[in-house]
Coordinates of C-alpha atoms and ligand atoms in Angstrom, one line a residue:
M28 CA -33.8 210.0 -0.2
G29 CA -35.1 211.0 3.2
D30 CA -34.0 210.1 6.4
F31 CA -34.1 207.1 7.7
R32 CA -34.7 207.9 11.2
M33 CA -37.7 210.2 13.1
F34 CA -36.8 212.9 14.0
V35 CA -38.2 212.2 17.8
N36 CA -34.7 212.8 19.3
L37 CA -34.3 216.5 17.9
P38 CA -32.6 218.6 19.5
V39 CA -30.1 216.3 21.5
R40 CA -29.2 218.2 24.4
I41 CA -26.3 217.7 25.9
D42 CA -24.5 218.9 28.5
I43 CA -20.8 220.0 29.0
L44 CA -19.4 219.4 31.9
T45 CA -15.6 221.5 32.6
L46 CA -12.8 223.2 34.5
L47 CA -11.3 225.4 31.4
P48 CA -15.0 225.9 29.3
E49 CA -13.1 228.4 27.5
L50 CA -11.5 226.0 25.5
L51 CA -14.5 224.3 24.0
I52 CA -16.7 227.6 23.1
G53 CA -13.5 228.2 19.9
P54 CA -14.7 223.9 17.9
F55 CA -18.1 224.7 19.1
A56 CA -18.7 228.0 17.5
A57 CA -17.6 227.2 14.1
S58 CA -19.5 225.9 11.0
I59 CA -21.5 222.6 11.0
M60 CA -21.0 223.1 15.2
Q61 CA -22.5 226.3 15.0
R62 CA -25.2 225.4 11.7
A63 CA -26.3 222.3 13.7
Q64 CA -26.7 224.2 17.8
D65 CA -28.5 227.8 15.1
K66 CA -30.5 224.6 13.5
G67 CA -32.1 223.5 16.2
L68 CA -30.7 220.6 16.0
V69 CA -28.4 220.1 18.9
E70 CA -28.7 222.1 22.0
I71 CA -25.0 222.2 23.5
H72 CA -25.1 223.8 27.7
M73 CA -21.5 223.5 29.4
H74 CA -21.8 223.6 32.7
N75 CA -18.3 225.4 35.0
I76 CA -17.4 222.6 37.5
R77 CA -16.0 225.5 39.4
D78 CA -19.4 227.3 39.7
Y79 CA -20.5 224.9 41.6
S80 CA -17.6 224.0 44.7
T81 CA -18.7 225.2 48.0
D82 CA -15.4 225.4 49.0
K83 CA -14.2 228.8 50.0
H84 CA -11.3 228.9 47.7
K85 CA -13.6 227.3 45.1
N86 CA -11.1 224.5 45.1
V87 CA -12.8 221.8 43.0
D88 CA -10.0 219.9 43.5
D89 CA -7.6 217.2 46.7
Y90 CA -4.3 215.4 47.6
Q91 CA -5.9 211.1 46.9
Y92 CA -6.2 209.6 49.8
G93 CA -2.5 206.8 50.4
G94 CA -0.4 209.2 49.2
G95 CA 1.3 210.2 45.8
A96 CA 1.5 212.7 43.5
G97 CA -1.6 214.7 41.7
M98 CA -4.2 215.8 43.0
V99 CA -8.2 214.5 42.2
M100 CA -11.5 216.5 41.3
S101 CA -13.9 215.9 44.8
I102 CA -17.0 214.5 44.3
E103 CA -19.8 216.8 45.4
P104 CA -19.0 219.2 42.7
I105 CA -20.0 217.0 40.2
V106 CA -22.8 215.0 41.6
T107 CA -24.3 218.8 42.8
I108 CA -24.4 219.5 39.1
I109 CA -25.7 216.0 38.0
E110 CA -28.2 216.1 40.4
K111 CA -29.6 219.6 39.5
L112 CA -29.4 218.3 36.1
Q113 CA -30.9 214.5 36.2
K114 CA -34.5 216.9 38.1
Q115 CA -34.4 219.4 35.6
R116 CA -35.2 215.9 32.6
T117 CA -34.3 212.6 32.4
Y118 CA -31.1 211.7 31.1
D119 CA -29.6 208.6 28.6
E120 CA -25.8 208.8 29.1
V121 CA -23.6 210.3 31.8
I122 CA -20.1 209.8 29.8
Y123 CA -16.6 210.4 31.1
M124 CA -13.5 211.9 29.6
T125 CA -10.8 209.9 29.9
P126 CA -7.6 207.8 28.4
D127 CA -8.9 204.7 30.5
G128 CA -11.9 204.3 28.7
T129 CA -13.7 203.2 25.6
L130 CA -11.7 203.7 22.9
L131 CA -14.0 206.2 20.7
E132 CA -15.2 204.0 16.9
Q133 CA -18.1 205.3 14.8
N134 CA -21.2 202.8 16.2
T135 CA -20.5 204.1 19.8
C136 CA -20.7 207.9 18.1
N137 CA -24.0 206.4 15.5
D138 CA -25.6 205.3 18.8
L139 CA -24.6 208.1 20.9
S140 CA -26.7 210.9 17.9
L141 CA -29.8 208.6 19.1
K142 CA -29.8 208.9 21.9
K143 CA -31.7 212.4 23.8
N144 CA -30.0 213.6 26.3
L145 CA -26.3 213.1 27.3
I146 CA -24.3 215.3 29.5
I147 CA -20.3 214.6 29.4
L148 CA -18.4 215.0 31.7
C149 CA -14.0 216.6 30.9
G150 CA -11.5 214.9 33.1
H151 CA -8.8 216.6 35.2
Y152 CA -5.5 216.3 37.0
K153 CA -5.3 212.2 38.6
G154 CA -9.1 211.8 37.6
I155 CA -12.9 212.6 39.1
D156 CA -13.0 210.9 42.6
E157 CA -14.1 207.1 41.7
R158 CA -17.4 207.4 43.4
I159 CA -18.8 209.5 41.1
R160 CA -17.7 206.4 38.3
E161 CA -18.9 204.2 40.4
H162 CA -22.0 205.6 40.5
F163 CA -22.9 208.2 38.2
I164 CA -21.9 207.2 34.8
T165 CA -22.6 205.6 32.6
R166 CA -20.2 205.2 30.0
E167 CA -15.4 206.0 29.5
I168 CA -14.5 206.6 26.5
S169 CA -11.4 207.9 25.4
I170 CA -10.4 209.4 21.6
G171 CA -7.4 207.2 21.5
S172 CA -4.0 206.1 23.8
Y173 CA -2.1 209.3 24.9
V174 CA -2.5 211.6 26.9
L175 CA -4.5 214.8 26.8
S176 CA -3.6 217.5 29.9
G177 CA -8.0 217.4 30.5
G178 CA -10.7 215.8 28.3
E179 CA -12.3 219.2 27.4
L180 CA -11.2 218.1 23.8
A181 CA -12.0 214.9 23.8
A182 CA -15.6 216.4 24.0
A183 CA -15.4 218.3 21.3
V184 CA -14.2 215.6 19.2
L185 CA -16.5 213.3 20.5
T186 CA -20.0 216.1 19.8
D187 CA -18.9 217.0 16.6
A188 CA -18.4 213.0 16.1
I189 CA -22.3 212.8 17.0
V190 CA -23.5 215.9 15.7
R191 CA -22.5 215.7 12.6
L192 CA -24.7 212.4 12.6
L193 CA -28.1 214.2 13.7
P194 CA -30.3 214.1 10.2
G195 CA -30.4 217.6 9.8
V196 CA -27.5 219.2 10.1
L197 CA -24.8 217.0 6.8
N198 CA -26.4 218.0 3.0
D199 CA -26.8 215.3 1.1
E200 CA -22.6 215.7 -0.4
T201 CA -21.8 215.8 3.0
S202 CA -23.8 212.9 4.2
A203 CA -22.5 211.1 6.7
L204 CA -23.8 207.7 5.7
T205 CA -21.0 207.9 2.7
D206 CA -18.0 209.1 5.6
S207 CA -14.7 206.9 6.2
F208 CA -15.9 204.6 8.4
Q209 CA -20.1 204.2 8.4
D210 CA -18.9 200.6 6.3
K211 CA -16.0 199.4 7.7
L212 CA -13.9 200.7 5.1
L213 CA -11.9 203.7 4.9
S214 CA -12.7 206.4 1.8
P215 CA -11.2 206.5 -0.9
P216 CA -9.2 209.3 -2.5
V217 CA -10.7 212.2 -4.5
Y218 CA -9.7 214.8 -6.9
T219 CA -11.1 217.8 -7.7
R220 CA -10.2 220.4 -10.9
P221 CA -7.7 220.6 -12.4
P222 CA -7.4 216.9 -14.4
E223 CA -4.4 217.7 -14.9
F224 CA -1.3 218.9 -12.3
R225 CA 2.8 219.3 -13.4
G226 CA 1.9 215.9 -15.3
W227 CA -0.6 214.7 -12.2
E228 CA -3.2 212.8 -13.0
V229 CA -6.8 212.5 -12.2
P230 CA -8.3 208.7 -12.9
K231 CA -8.8 208.3 -16.1
V232 CA -12.7 206.9 -15.5
L233 CA -12.9 209.8 -12.5
L234 CA -13.6 211.5 -15.9
S235 CA -15.2 209.1 -18.3
G236 CA -18.9 210.1 -16.7
N237 CA -19.9 206.0 -17.1
F238 CA -21.3 206.0 -13.1
P239 CA -21.6 202.0 -12.8
E240 CA -17.8 202.4 -13.8
I241 CA -17.1 205.0 -11.1
E242 CA -19.0 203.6 -8.4
K243 CA -16.7 199.7 -9.0
W244 CA -13.6 201.6 -9.0
R245 CA -14.6 203.7 -5.7
E246 CA -15.4 200.6 -3.9
K247 CA -12.0 198.2 -5.3
K248 CA -10.3 201.7 -4.1
A249 CA -11.9 201.8 -0.3
I250 CA -11.0 198.4 0.1
E251 CA -7.4 198.4 -1.0
R252 CA -7.0 201.7 0.9
T253 CA -8.6 199.6 3.6
Q254 CA -6.3 196.5 3.3
E255 CA -3.6 198.4 3.4
R256 CA -3.8 200.4 6.4
R257 CA -6.2 199.3 8.6
P258 CA -6.7 195.2 7.7
D259 CA -8.4 195.5 11.7
L260 CA -11.3 196.4 9.8
F261 CA -12.0 193.0 8.5
D262 CA -11.4 191.9 11.4
E263 CA -13.7 192.9 13.2
Ligands
ADE328 N1 -9.1 213.2 29.1 C1 -7.5 212.5 28.9 N2 -6.8 212.3 27.7 C2 -8.0 211.5 27.2 C3 -8.4 210.7 26.0 N3 -7.2 210.2 25.1 N4 -9.7 210.3 25.7 C4 -10.7 211.5 26.4 N5 -9.7 211.6 28.0 C5 -9.4 212.5 27.8

């Protein structure tokens, strides 16, 4: 089955602005993410914010006005990188990873996977100078209601969730279209060999070869599982 999209947005380019590029190397250097880059479907570029500090100590943060604990990421180095990149090409979104952003959902990933050029900014400390958010950031995303030590792991999660949706990244068997959430349903249970382990049996229908029945069973299980675990998905 062909992909419903034209391949106009490929390769997608993702520029990640970070203080800790070493945290991001691992997640992009293996398996599906590495393959997507090798196939030329995505280009991931890392920019170390510290390289853009004009401070003699290479500082990238400062005390917050009004007092209070915690440092704030300075406006200048971040704006320098964003404007440098924006001179080179048009960016569809400048995304800031932050616990007070909009909670990440599959539909946002679907939407972002159709874009051509994305900037993702990883926050640290108390956050970034608010003026960056006002004048440059187009979207603020949280990956969950908890606080990480920085935005890098969140950026890796977002990037992974986008990249696996690009046409050509997954093959038919792992097609992203059958993922949990794509149809507002969780995925049904899955089994592989052996058919019996310690007396625990694989549901008979899955061994039957009766594909209409298998489909019916899977749909029923997906609905049951969603009702049990994520009734909120039905409410939407
Ligand atoms: N930075 C720190 N915590 C975060 C979260 N939960 N989501 C996105 N970015 C973050």
